Amino acid sequence: RREQARLKAGVVEEDTEEWQKDAHFAGLERVGGVDLSYVKGDESRACASLVVLSYPALEVLYQDCRMVPVSAPYVAGFLAFREVPVLVEAVQRLQQERPQLQPQVLLVDGNGLLHPRGFGTACHLGVLTDLPCIGVAKNLLHVDGLARDELHREQVRSLQRPGETFPLTGTSGKVLGMVLRSCNNSSRPLYVSVGHRVSLGTAVRLVRACCRFRVPEPIRQVRSR
């Protein structure tokens, strides 16, 4: 908890890049996606994947997928300590081998500020790499009074068109993320939250811009490797 709190102090919840302030993200050329997927029946090994896509064409420029040992145990609320080190290594390999392809932002299959202590995987990875990061989850994490109850389901049903959203406001009064309907062909939303060096509004706009289907392309592509 002390280490998590120390790292959390480094999270920046605002836009820090010029491209983030442009309505069409002028200047954004490379968007990354990261994911860790486990071997069925073997929690000691996982496939750490990183892809970089061009923007706005969303074509794959770089991919790195390799099996890695995972030694830290799973502890609820501290998943990042298990997964982020190998994702940081993937980013560092890219920076060393193909620095010209370094992503200007990373989409993380997981949460950022939407976390029991406001420091999910997207925050953790962002602080350690100092790259703008966005958390994109497919399911609602039940924190700060948030629940997938009838009110929540009703709000989800009210999202009729791609790009429509509503905020995830916890009982603390803090907006922890945004629920986004990302495409026409799926009524199941995404849960977008700030990771690092990006505002929530920009995060939602970028995730929507990267969606051809329900899941944004950087994460969809990294999951398919």
mmCIF file of C-alpha atoms in Angstrom:
data_model
loop_
_atom_site.group_PDB
_atom_site.id
_atom_site.type_symbol
_atom_site.label_atom_id
_atom_site.label_comp_id
_atom_site.label_asym_id
_atom_site.label_seq_id
_atom_site.Cartn_x
_atom_site.Cartn_y
_atom_site.Cartn_z
ATOM 1 C CA ARG A 1 0.000 0.000 0.000
ATOM 2 C CA ARG A 2 2.846 2.409 0.788
ATOM 3 C CA GLU A 3 4.469 1.809 -2.596
ATOM 4 C CA GLN A 4 1.135 2.208 -4.343
ATOM 5 C CA ALA A 5 0.485 5.490 -2.530
ATOM 6 C CA ARG A 6 3.987 6.732 -3.369
ATOM 7 C CA LEU A 7 3.534 6.005 -7.066
ATOM 8 C CA LYS A 8 -0.007 7.413 -7.096
ATOM 9 C CA ALA A 9 1.380 10.792 -6.093
ATOM 10 C CA GLY A 10 2.989 10.959 -9.547
ATOM 11 C CA VAL A 11 -0.271 10.592 -11.507
ATOM 12 C CA VAL A 12 -1.120 13.572 -13.734
ATOM 13 C CA GLU A 13 -4.838 13.802 -14.539
ATOM 14 C CA GLU A 14 -4.574 16.565 -17.152
ATOM 15 C CA ASP A 15 -3.615 16.769 -20.817
ATOM 16 C CA THR A 16 0.111 17.383 -21.202
ATOM 17 C CA GLU A 17 0.582 17.049 -24.978
ATOM 18 C CA GLU A 18 -0.303 19.474 -27.760
ATOM 19 C CA TRP A 19 -2.082 16.805 -29.820
ATOM 20 C CA GLN A 20 -4.463 16.166 -26.940
ATOM 21 C CA LYS A 21 -5.736 19.739 -27.161
ATOM 22 C CA ASP A 22 -6.636 19.532 -30.862
ATOM 23 C CA ALA A 23 -10.202 18.557 -31.793
ATOM 24 C CA HIS A 24 -8.907 16.106 -34.417
ATOM 25 C CA PHE A 25 -5.751 15.063 -32.509
ATOM 26 C CA ALA A 26 -3.474 16.747 -35.053
ATOM 27 C CA GLY A 27 0.083 15.605 -34.314
ATOM 28 C CA LEU A 28 -0.957 12.194 -33.010
ATOM 29 C CA GLU A 29 0.661 9.523 -35.197
ATOM 30 C CA ARG A 30 1.140 6.430 -32.993
ATOM 31 C CA VAL A 31 -1.249 4.794 -30.528
ATOM 32 C CA GLY A 32 -0.191 1.769 -28.487
ATOM 33 C CA GLY A 33 -2.068 -1.051 -26.807
ATOM 34 C CA VAL A 34 -0.866 -3.417 -24.068
ATOM 35 C CA ASP A 35 -2.228 -6.580 -22.525
ATOM 36 C CA LEU A 36 -1.147 -9.569 -20.459
ATOM 37 C CA SER A 37 -2.915 -12.865 -21.155
ATOM 38 C CA TYR A 38 -2.382 -16.011 -19.135
ATOM 39 C CA VAL A 39 -1.857 -19.566 -20.272
ATOM 40 C CA LYS A 40 -4.928 -21.594 -19.339
ATOM 41 C CA GLY A 41 -4.196 -23.603 -16.222
ATOM 42 C CA ASP A 42 -0.787 -21.964 -15.666
ATOM 43 C CA GLU A 43 -0.716 -18.762 -13.627
ATOM 44 C CA SER A 44 3.084 -18.681 -13.634
ATOM 45 C CA ARG A 45 3.408 -17.735 -17.315
ATOM 46 C CA ALA A 46 1.736 -15.126 -19.472
ATOM 47 C CA CYS A 47 1.969 -13.549 -22.897
ATOM 48 C CA ALA A 48 2.967 -9.900 -22.625
ATOM 49 C CA SER A 49 1.847 -8.023 -25.734
ATOM 50 C CA LEU A 50 2.458 -4.539 -27.054
ATOM 51 C CA VAL A 51 1.258 -3.205 -30.395
ATOM 52 C CA VAL A 52 1.669 0.214 -31.951
ATOM 53 C CA LEU A 53 -0.837 1.407 -34.528
ATOM 54 C CA SER A 54 -0.697 4.377 -36.856
ATOM 55 C CA TYR A 55 -3.217 7.146 -36.267
ATOM 56 C CA PRO A 56 -5.711 7.824 -37.723
ATOM 57 C CA ALA A 57 -5.371 4.854 -40.129
ATOM 58 C CA LEU A 58 -5.064 2.357 -37.215
ATOM 59 C CA GLU A 59 -2.677 0.091 -39.100
ATOM 60 C CA VAL A 60 -0.192 -2.069 -37.170
ATOM 61 C CA LEU A 61 3.318 -0.580 -37.178
ATOM 62 C CA TYR A 62 4.908 -2.735 -34.473
ATOM 63 C CA GLN A 63 4.072 -5.813 -32.445
ATOM 64 C CA ASP A 64 5.839 -7.618 -29.631
ATOM 65 C CA CYS A 65 4.322 -10.696 -28.028
ATOM 66 C CA ARG A 66 6.398 -12.997 -25.868
ATOM 67 C CA MET A 67 5.913 -15.502 -23.095
ATOM 68 C CA VAL A 68 7.192 -14.266 -19.747
ATOM 69 C CA PRO A 69 7.345 -15.708 -16.234
ATOM 70 C CA VAL A 70 4.983 -14.100 -13.728
ATOM 71 C CA SER A 71 6.214 -14.552 -10.183
ATOM 72 C CA ALA A 72 4.239 -12.086 -8.045
ATOM 73 C CA PRO A 73 1.050 -13.552 -6.560
ATOM 74 C CA TYR A 74 -2.381 -12.168 -7.445
ATOM 75 C CA VAL A 75 -3.708 -9.873 -4.707
ATOM 76 C CA ALA A 76 -7.001 -8.050 -5.281
ATOM 77 C CA GLY A 77 -6.406 -4.320 -5.790
ATOM 78 C CA PHE A 78 -2.702 -4.855 -6.448
ATOM 79 C CA LEU A 79 -2.854 -6.627 -9.811
ATOM 80 C CA ALA A 80 -0.539 -4.038 -11.358
ATOM 81 C CA PHE A 81 2.374 -5.197 -9.201
ATOM 82 C CA ARG A 82 1.994 -8.593 -10.877
ATOM 83 C CA GLU A 83 1.505 -7.391 -14.452
ATOM 84 C CA VAL A 84 3.063 -3.969 -14.995
ATOM 85 C CA PRO A 85 6.773 -4.945 -14.692
ATOM 86 C CA VAL A 86 6.628 -7.135 -17.824
ATOM 87 C CA LEU A 87 4.639 -4.485 -19.700
ATOM 88 C CA VAL A 88 7.265 -1.890 -18.770
ATOM 89 C CA GLU A 89 9.915 -4.237 -20.179
ATOM 90 C CA ALA A 90 7.975 -4.460 -23.466
ATOM 91 C CA VAL A 91 7.841 -0.664 -23.684
ATOM 92 C CA GLN A 92 11.553 -0.411 -22.903
ATOM 93 C CA ARG A 93 12.403 -2.949 -25.627
ATOM 94 C CA LEU A 94 10.523 -0.842 -28.126
ATOM 95 C CA GLN A 95 12.243 2.328 -26.940
ATOM 96 C CA GLN A 96 15.644 0.687 -27.379
ATOM 97 C CA GLU A 97 15.051 -1.213 -30.623
ATOM 98 C CA ARG A 98 12.608 1.005 -32.516
ATOM 99 C CA PRO A 99 12.557 4.380 -30.748
ATOM 100 C CA GLN A 100 10.955 6.067 -33.743
ATOM 101 C CA LEU A 101 7.851 3.919 -33.156
ATOM 102 C CA GLN A 102 7.347 4.815 -29.499
ATOM 103 C CA PRO A 103 3.607 5.322 -28.939
ATOM 104 C CA GLN A 104 2.418 8.783 -27.965
ATOM 105 C CA VAL A 105 -0.319 7.229 -25.830
ATOM 106 C CA LEU A 106 -1.039 3.735 -24.504
ATOM 107 C CA LEU A 107 -4.474 2.151 -24.216
ATOM 108 C CA VAL A 108 -4.494 -0.381 -21.395
ATOM 109 C CA ASP A 109 -6.923 -3.297 -21.132
ATOM 110 C CA GLY A 110 -7.896 -2.424 -17.569
ATOM 111 C CA ASN A 111 -8.611 0.509 -15.278
ATOM 112 C CA GLY A 112 -6.864 3.696 -14.277
ATOM 113 C CA LEU A 113 -8.379 5.924 -11.582
ATOM 114 C CA LEU A 114 -11.367 3.572 -11.501
ATOM 115 C CA HIS A 115 -9.785 1.461 -8.768
ATOM 116 C CA PRO A 116 -10.276 0.900 -5.007
ATOM 117 C CA ARG A 117 -7.393 3.264 -4.223
ATOM 118 C CA GLY A 118 -7.472 5.286 -7.448
ATOM 119 C CA PHE A 119 -4.397 3.618 -8.937
ATOM 120 C CA GLY A 120 -5.155 0.877 -11.409
ATOM 121 C CA THR A 121 -2.926 -0.709 -14.035
ATOM 122 C CA ALA A 122 -3.190 2.218 -16.480
ATOM 123 C CA CYS A 123 -2.020 4.653 -13.777
ATOM 124 C CA HIS A 124 0.772 2.351 -12.624
ATOM 125 C CA LEU A 125 2.089 1.778 -16.156
ATOM 126 C CA GLY A 126 1.774 5.472 -16.984
ATOM 127 C CA VAL A 127 3.768 6.631 -13.981
ATOM 128 C CA LEU A 128 6.550 4.070 -14.558
ATOM 129 C CA THR A 129 6.890 4.754 -18.314
ATOM 130 C CA ASP A 130 5.899 8.445 -18.144
ATOM 131 C CA LEU A 131 3.690 7.882 -21.199
ATOM 132 C CA PRO A 132 0.107 9.109 -21.461
ATOM 133 C CA CYS A 133 -2.106 6.134 -20.567
ATOM 134 C CA ILE A 134 -5.832 5.418 -20.707
ATOM 135 C CA GLY A 135 -7.694 2.627 -18.940
ATOM 136 C CA VAL A 136 -10.287 0.838 -21.070
ATOM 137 C CA ALA A 137 -12.285 -1.873 -19.287
ATOM 138 C CA LYS A 138 -15.102 -4.033 -20.607
ATOM 139 C CA ASN A 139 -16.730 -4.546 -17.199
ATOM 140 C CA LEU A 140 -17.600 -2.230 -14.344
ATOM 141 C CA LEU A 141 -15.357 -2.456 -11.285
ATOM 142 C CA HIS A 142 -17.517 -2.135 -8.172
ATOM 143 C CA VAL A 143 -15.712 0.587 -6.213
ATOM 144 C CA ASP A 144 -16.787 3.696 -4.262
ATOM 145 C CA GLY A 145 -20.431 2.639 -4.312
ATOM 146 C CA LEU A 146 -20.537 1.964 -8.059
ATOM 147 C CA ALA A 147 -22.578 -1.108 -8.918
ATOM 148 C CA ARG A 148 -24.109 -2.758 -11.950
ATOM 149 C CA ASP A 149 -27.574 -2.270 -10.497
ATOM 150 C CA GLU A 150 -30.854 -1.461 -12.245
ATOM 151 C CA LEU A 151 -30.091 2.274 -12.327
ATOM 152 C CA HIS A 152 -26.768 1.570 -14.007
ATOM 153 C CA ARG A 153 -28.382 -0.784 -16.512
ATOM 154 C CA GLU A 154 -31.027 1.842 -17.274
ATOM 155 C CA GLN A 155 -28.329 4.448 -17.896
ATOM 156 C CA VAL A 156 -26.517 2.016 -20.204
ATOM 157 C CA ARG A 157 -29.742 1.409 -22.138
ATOM 158 C CA SER A 158 -30.102 5.168 -22.597
ATOM 159 C CA LEU A 159 -26.886 5.240 -24.663
ATOM 160 C CA GLN A 160 -28.376 5.002 -28.135
ATOM 161 C CA ARG A 161 -25.653 6.315 -30.434
ATOM 162 C CA PRO A 162 -21.886 5.776 -30.681
ATOM 163 C CA GLY A 163 -20.033 8.396 -28.676
ATOM 164 C CA GLU A 164 -22.757 8.848 -26.064
ATOM 165 C CA THR A 165 -21.539 8.713 -22.481
ATOM 166 C CA PHE A 166 -22.432 9.164 -18.836
ATOM 167 C CA PRO A 167 -20.085 9.729 -15.879
ATOM 168 C CA LEU A 168 -19.250 7.181 -13.204
ATOM 169 C CA THR A 169 -19.671 9.198 -10.023
ATOM 170 C CA GLY A 170 -18.826 7.384 -6.804
ATOM 171 C CA THR A 171 -20.474 7.955 -3.439
ATOM 172 C CA SER A 172 -17.446 10.117 -2.616
ATOM 173 C CA GLY A 173 -18.665 12.544 -5.299
ATOM 174 C CA LYS A 174 -15.585 11.969 -7.454
ATOM 175 C CA VAL A 175 -16.008 11.156 -11.145
ATOM 176 C CA LEU A 176 -13.933 7.982 -11.532
ATOM 177 C CA GLY A 177 -14.487 7.392 -15.233
ATOM 178 C CA MET A 178 -16.945 7.486 -18.097
ATOM 179 C CA VAL A 179 -19.265 4.900 -19.593
ATOM 180 C CA LEU A 180 -18.999 5.016 -23.400
ATOM 181 C CA ARG A 181 -21.083 3.445 -26.123
ATOM 182 C CA SER A 182 -18.326 2.908 -28.616
ATOM 183 C CA CYS A 183 -20.093 1.577 -31.723
ATOM 184 C CA ASN A 184 -23.431 0.824 -33.351
ATOM 185 C CA ASN A 185 -23.179 -2.944 -33.432
ATOM 186 C CA SER A 186 -22.849 -3.455 -29.673
ATOM 187 C CA SER A 187 -24.938 -2.000 -26.864
ATOM 188 C CA ARG A 188 -22.363 -3.181 -24.312
ATOM 189 C CA PRO A 189 -20.378 -0.135 -23.185
ATOM 190 C CA LEU A 190 -16.762 0.500 -22.308
ATOM 191 C CA TYR A 191 -15.546 1.904 -18.992
ATOM 192 C CA VAL A 192 -12.926 4.559 -19.698
ATOM 193 C CA SER A 193 -10.736 6.058 -16.981
ATOM 194 C CA VAL A 194 -7.699 8.297 -16.742
ATOM 195 C CA GLY A 195 -4.353 6.572 -16.428
ATOM 196 C CA HIS A 196 -1.688 9.268 -16.650
ATOM 197 C CA ARG A 197 -1.058 12.543 -18.500
ATOM 198 C CA VAL A 198 -4.496 12.738 -20.071
ATOM 199 C CA SER A 199 -7.828 14.271 -19.079
ATOM 200 C CA LEU A 200 -10.978 12.172 -18.914
ATOM 201 C CA GLY A 201 -12.606 14.090 -21.766
ATOM 202 C CA THR A 202 -9.617 13.536 -24.038
ATOM 203 C CA ALA A 203 -9.412 9.876 -23.020
ATOM 204 C CA VAL A 204 -13.036 9.280 -24.028
ATOM 205 C CA ARG A 205 -12.652 11.130 -27.341
ATOM 206 C CA LEU A 206 -9.545 9.150 -28.262
ATOM 207 C CA VAL A 207 -11.023 5.775 -27.322
ATOM 208 C CA ARG A 208 -14.079 6.551 -29.437
ATOM 209 C CA ALA A 209 -11.854 7.630 -32.359
ATOM 210 C CA CYS A 210 -9.987 4.297 -32.176
ATOM 211 C CA CYS A 211 -13.129 2.134 -32.284
ATOM 212 C CA ARG A 212 -14.129 0.301 -35.441
ATOM 213 C CA PHE A 213 -15.889 -2.268 -33.287
ATOM 214 C CA ARG A 214 -16.789 -2.283 -29.591
ATOM 215 C CA VAL A 215 -13.183 -2.540 -28.359
ATOM 216 C CA PRO A 216 -10.696 0.112 -29.563
ATOM 217 C CA GLU A 217 -8.276 -1.165 -32.198
ATOM 218 C CA PRO A 218 -5.048 -0.924 -30.138
ATOM 219 C CA ILE A 219 -6.555 -3.283 -27.535
ATOM 220 C CA ARG A 220 -8.426 -5.411 -30.072
ATOM 221 C CA GLN A 221 -5.219 -5.930 -32.042
ATOM 222 C CA VAL A 222 -3.102 -6.675 -28.980
ATOM 223 C CA ARG A 223 -5.653 -9.268 -27.839
ATOM 224 C CA SER A 224 -5.568 -10.988 -31.218
ATOM 225 C CA ARG A 225 -1.792 -11.494 -31.308
#
